[in-house]
Amino acid sequence: MAIFQKSIIILCMALLTACAGTSSTKPEPTNAKNTTTKQSNGSSKGGGYYLDDGPGDNTGIDFDSIPDAQLKTEKPLVSSNKPYQALGQKYVPMTSYAPYTKRGVASWYGKRYHGRKTSSGEVYDMYSMSAAHTTLPIPSFVKVVNPANGKAVVVRVNDRGPFKSDRLIDLSYAAAHKLGLVANGSGMVEVTAIDTSPEALKNTANITVAKAELTNINPTPTQDQSNSITDNTLSAAPAVSNEARSTSYYVQAGAFKNEANGELLQKKILDLDLAGDAAVTNVYNNGLHRVRLGPFANKKEADIQANKVRKQLNISAIVTNQ
């Protein structure tokens, strides 16, 4: 009996040793909040993205067609720029524009946070050109450059994060896609703050006018204008500025290589009356069929319709000004 019991003990010890030798522990993700990282095998199976984050299900979007964030003067939000603590670290945000250029690692956040509120109180849209930063003013605009490929985007900072020492900025999925950072989950970038004060934007508009060589402006002033305007370049600037302010906005509900898919989505939108009084068109450009609603007189109206499309059809509609 003693020999039998001893044999049982030896057998159990052997089985435990064998199990210990073949078990595999899933490595803990090294990324913090809002950081999306694939596991080493490149597979998203079993939570390959941090906390089940990752790209959205709408794979038909032409990311290169998503415009950069539109520069405008905005007053920093008092509630979003107060000193705060996160993960034991204290942060003191800037409360106004200041020259800022820094290199560091950018990460991105996707579907896990899509539709949730940001630190600004706005709803996060992974297909918009936005970003999170620990101390830059909310809202503010920055230019982000990927030095590895020379690609650059302009994004609007409307959220806080990332709260990990080796991360500089968290980009929206769309911004990271345009910079070529999605596949690796993160990458080195250079971030530069953009001055969007009225005077700075005016100077930017004047430079744009000069580059356009005033091709759409009549250089001959009327009799009334000649009494008050002596410089054709200066007289042209307000006209271009007014044109910029009257930009029409559209809602892009999808982009497809197959025209039939575009027509199907177009029909769904019309059947559900999601476009309101706006037209719904299937526009073909650069090899893609884009289902577009609009034009809308302002971005607020376009945002309202885009939200209706997102909620009713569970797709990622985006607002463009093209």
XYZ file of C-alpha atoms in Angstrom:
322
model
C 0.000 0.000 0.000
C 2.841 2.377 0.881
C 4.522 1.602 -2.459
C 1.246 2.342 -4.292
C 0.833 5.689 -2.477
C 4.425 6.621 -3.238
C 3.874 5.839 -6.919
C 0.767 8.057 -6.987
C 2.732 10.987 -5.461
C 5.558 10.585 -7.980
C 3.051 10.482 -10.869
C 1.305 13.676 -9.674
C 4.630 15.492 -9.323
C 5.558 14.503 -12.879
C 2.260 15.788 -14.253
C 2.656 19.114 -12.444
C 6.173 19.509 -13.804
C 4.980 18.805 -17.340
C 2.165 21.374 -17.039
C 4.530 24.024 -15.743
C 6.823 23.450 -18.677
C 4.117 23.875 -21.314
C 1.961 26.659 -19.837
C 2.086 30.134 -21.429
C 1.206 33.340 -19.651
C -0.231 36.116 -21.792
C 2.139 39.103 -21.473
C 0.663 42.106 -19.689
C 0.151 45.006 -22.084
C 2.763 47.727 -21.615
C 0.518 50.474 -22.895
C -1.521 52.826 -20.716
C -5.000 54.274 -21.285
C -5.712 55.255 -24.848
C -2.757 53.276 -26.183
C -3.451 50.645 -28.812
C -0.855 47.917 -29.233
C -0.966 44.614 -31.094
C 0.583 41.557 -29.539
C 3.759 40.190 -31.062
C 1.926 37.709 -33.295
C -0.018 40.544 -34.915
C -3.328 38.870 -34.184
C -6.237 40.552 -32.454
C -7.652 37.208 -31.272
C -8.128 36.941 -27.536
C -7.786 40.670 -26.852
C -4.772 41.354 -29.053
C -5.493 45.061 -28.587
C -5.225 46.626 -25.160
C -8.530 46.334 -23.273
C -10.255 45.189 -26.473
C -9.479 48.509 -28.140
C -8.687 48.546 -31.831
C -9.826 49.758 -35.241
C -13.503 50.131 -35.992
C -15.628 47.808 -38.063
C -16.110 50.333 -40.885
C -13.150 49.349 -43.065
C -14.489 51.100 -46.168
C -13.352 54.577 -45.081
C -10.832 56.400 -47.260
C -8.718 57.932 -44.502
C -6.674 60.056 -46.875
C -9.866 61.936 -47.750
C -10.484 62.959 -44.136
C -9.444 66.636 -43.883
C -7.185 67.948 -41.153
C -8.724 69.796 -38.236
C -9.895 73.214 -39.379
C -7.997 75.995 -37.618
C -10.133 78.487 -35.738
C -9.892 80.742 -32.713
C -11.300 79.060 -29.612
C -11.298 80.138 -26.000
C -9.660 77.585 -23.659
C -12.148 75.834 -21.385
C -11.616 76.748 -17.743
C -12.953 73.440 -16.451
C -10.692 71.407 -18.744
C -7.456 73.250 -17.993
C -7.289 73.078 -14.201
C -4.400 71.272 -12.468
C -5.199 67.587 -11.955
C -3.700 64.260 -10.917
C -3.625 60.978 -12.815
C -1.908 57.739 -11.786
C -0.160 59.561 -8.949
C 1.293 62.245 -11.226
C 0.338 65.929 -11.009
C -0.245 67.880 -14.237
C -0.608 71.632 -14.715
C -2.158 72.360 -18.137
C -1.417 75.483 -20.143
C -4.269 77.971 -20.108
C -3.325 79.802 -23.297
C -1.169 79.381 -26.391
C 2.595 79.230 -25.899
C 5.308 78.091 -28.341
C 5.655 74.326 -27.983
C 7.645 71.804 -30.007
C 8.557 68.385 -28.671
C 9.461 64.943 -29.952
C 8.129 61.812 -28.352
C 6.095 58.662 -28.828
C 2.544 58.906 -30.148
C -0.048 56.206 -29.562
C -3.684 56.012 -30.653
C -7.064 55.053 -29.257
C -9.968 53.578 -31.124
C -13.299 51.806 -30.790
C -13.177 51.250 -27.018
C -13.447 55.016 -26.496
C -15.467 55.845 -29.632
C -18.641 57.657 -28.604
C -17.477 58.394 -25.059
C -17.026 61.879 -23.658
C -13.594 63.485 -23.775
C -12.110 65.838 -21.179
C -13.617 68.733 -23.101
C -17.096 67.264 -22.745
C -17.265 66.508 -26.465
C -17.927 63.026 -27.789
C -14.833 61.225 -29.023
C -14.941 60.315 -32.705
C -12.133 57.981 -33.714
C -12.617 59.065 -37.336
C -12.098 62.769 -36.631
C -8.744 64.547 -36.475
C -8.272 64.947 -32.734
C -5.785 64.134 -29.993
C -5.215 63.863 -26.248
C -2.356 65.580 -24.426
C -1.567 65.938 -20.744
C -0.856 69.694 -20.603
C -1.638 71.464 -23.880
C -4.695 73.758 -23.681
C -8.127 72.291 -24.367
C -9.068 73.044 -27.030
C -5.964 73.811 -29.097
C -4.411 72.781 -32.392
C -1.106 71.057 -33.087
C 0.803 69.860 -36.111
C 2.049 66.285 -35.774
C 4.820 65.029 -38.047
C 6.026 61.456 -38.477
C 9.761 61.911 -39.169
C 10.043 58.342 -40.442
C 7.938 59.040 -43.543
C 7.516 62.822 -43.592
C 3.723 62.650 -43.243
C 2.028 65.406 -41.258
C -1.462 66.138 -39.898
C -3.172 68.935 -37.997
C -5.268 67.760 -35.053
C -7.399 69.428 -32.400
C -6.539 68.632 -28.777
C -9.768 67.971 -26.869
C -8.826 65.230 -24.394
C -6.318 64.370 -21.653
C -3.763 61.580 -21.779
C -1.705 59.487 -22.275
C -0.704 58.991 -18.661
C 2.409 56.906 -19.237
C 5.877 58.407 -19.006
C 7.048 57.150 -22.387
C 4.075 58.604 -24.318
C 3.783 62.198 -25.551
C 0.415 62.296 -27.306
C -2.583 60.083 -28.038
C -3.941 60.436 -31.565
C -7.362 59.582 -32.889
C -7.439 56.455 -35.034
C -7.898 58.562 -38.184
C -4.903 60.792 -37.402
C -2.683 57.812 -36.611
C -3.815 56.120 -39.826
C -2.877 59.144 -41.931
C 0.544 59.261 -40.256
C 1.185 55.560 -40.843
C 1.250 54.646 -37.140
C -1.697 52.255 -36.909
C 0.098 49.000 -37.698
C 2.744 49.388 -34.994
C 0.414 50.938 -32.432
C 2.823 53.787 -31.694
C 5.735 55.687 -33.163
C 8.017 58.677 -32.815
C 6.494 62.036 -33.792
C 7.171 65.746 -33.501
C 4.366 67.861 -32.025
C 4.192 71.629 -32.615
C 1.529 73.908 -31.149
C -0.261 76.196 -33.616
C -1.139 79.783 -32.764
C -4.820 80.249 -33.624
C -5.252 83.763 -32.298
C -7.212 86.058 -34.649
C -4.043 87.887 -35.654
C -2.163 84.655 -36.397
C -5.031 83.291 -38.478
C -5.257 86.585 -40.361
C -1.579 86.362 -41.256
C -2.087 82.777 -42.387
C -4.973 83.893 -44.604
C -2.831 86.642 -46.127
C -0.085 84.145 -46.943
C -2.667 81.898 -48.598
C -3.888 84.828 -50.667
C -0.358 85.621 -51.803
C 0.274 82.014 -52.840
C -2.974 81.934 -54.802
C -1.807 85.065 -56.682
C -5.283 86.534 -56.306
C -6.547 84.545 -59.290
C -10.200 84.929 -58.310
C -10.049 88.583 -57.347
C -10.736 91.512 -59.659
C -7.688 93.785 -59.204
C -9.535 96.872 -60.423
C -11.359 98.642 -57.573
C -14.674 100.362 -58.077
C -14.981 104.129 -57.763
C -16.146 103.800 -54.152
C -13.362 101.370 -53.285
C -10.668 103.553 -54.846
C -11.322 106.233 -52.226
C -10.468 103.904 -49.340
C -8.279 101.151 -50.787
C -4.960 101.742 -52.467
C -3.426 98.277 -52.173
C -4.983 95.478 -54.239
C -3.433 92.769 -52.073
C -4.960 94.175 -48.897
C -8.352 94.633 -50.523
C -8.336 91.007 -51.668
C -7.764 89.472 -48.234
C -11.251 90.103 -46.794
C -12.887 88.581 -49.877
C -10.996 85.312 -49.447
C -11.738 85.298 -45.737
C -15.473 85.667 -46.428
C -15.323 82.803 -48.901
C -13.634 80.606 -46.328
C -16.374 81.398 -43.819
C -19.066 80.341 -46.284
C -17.601 76.864 -46.733
C -20.243 74.165 -47.116
C -20.084 71.051 -44.952
C -20.911 67.480 -45.894
C -21.424 64.221 -44.025
C -19.567 61.262 -45.500
C -21.402 58.112 -44.449
C -19.148 55.645 -46.254
C -16.619 55.069 -49.013
C -16.728 51.910 -51.122
C -14.888 50.426 -54.070
C -18.091 48.682 -55.111
C -20.743 51.095 -56.395
C -23.539 48.706 -55.405
C -22.534 49.008 -51.742
C -22.647 52.777 -52.028
C -26.102 52.666 -53.605
C -27.342 50.340 -50.871
C -26.197 52.712 -48.126
C -27.640 55.658 -50.010
C -31.030 53.920 -50.153
C -30.947 53.126 -46.426
C -30.284 56.763 -45.572
C -33.119 57.932 -47.803
C -35.555 55.320 -46.485
C -34.841 56.343 -42.884
C -34.972 60.061 -43.741
C -31.594 60.622 -42.089
C -30.546 63.437 -44.402
C -33.338 65.850 -43.557
C -33.602 68.437 -46.326
C -30.097 67.721 -47.614
C -29.318 65.701 -50.720
C -27.798 62.225 -50.577
C -25.339 61.533 -53.390
C -23.052 58.708 -54.413
C -19.909 60.563 -55.491
C -17.170 58.707 -57.388
C -13.629 59.997 -56.904
C -10.160 58.432 -56.785
C -11.520 54.924 -57.264
C -14.065 55.121 -54.447
C -17.813 55.689 -54.259
C -18.501 58.073 -51.380
C -22.004 58.346 -49.987
C -22.341 61.991 -49.015
C -25.088 64.052 -47.366
C -25.218 67.782 -47.890
C -24.312 70.480 -48.319
C -25.046 71.924 -44.893
C -24.802 75.630 -44.118
C -22.585 75.125 -41.064
C -20.694 72.461 -39.161
C -23.296 72.297 -36.383
C -26.008 71.166 -38.794
C -23.632 68.638 -40.364
C -22.678 67.275 -36.925
C -26.352 66.780 -36.049
C -26.984 64.748 -39.198
C -23.757 62.785 -38.764
C -24.834 61.780 -35.246
C -28.204 60.617 -36.583
C -26.487 58.445 -39.183
C -24.105 56.974 -36.603
C -26.897 56.099 -34.165
C -29.360 54.710 -36.705
C -26.950 52.734 -38.888
C -24.112 52.081 -36.427
C -21.509 53.380 -38.877
C -18.819 56.025 -38.502
C -20.049 59.042 -40.460
C -17.569 61.908 -40.686
C -18.015 65.639 -41.329
C -15.953 67.213 -44.109
C -15.784 70.679 -45.629
C -15.004 69.479 -49.135
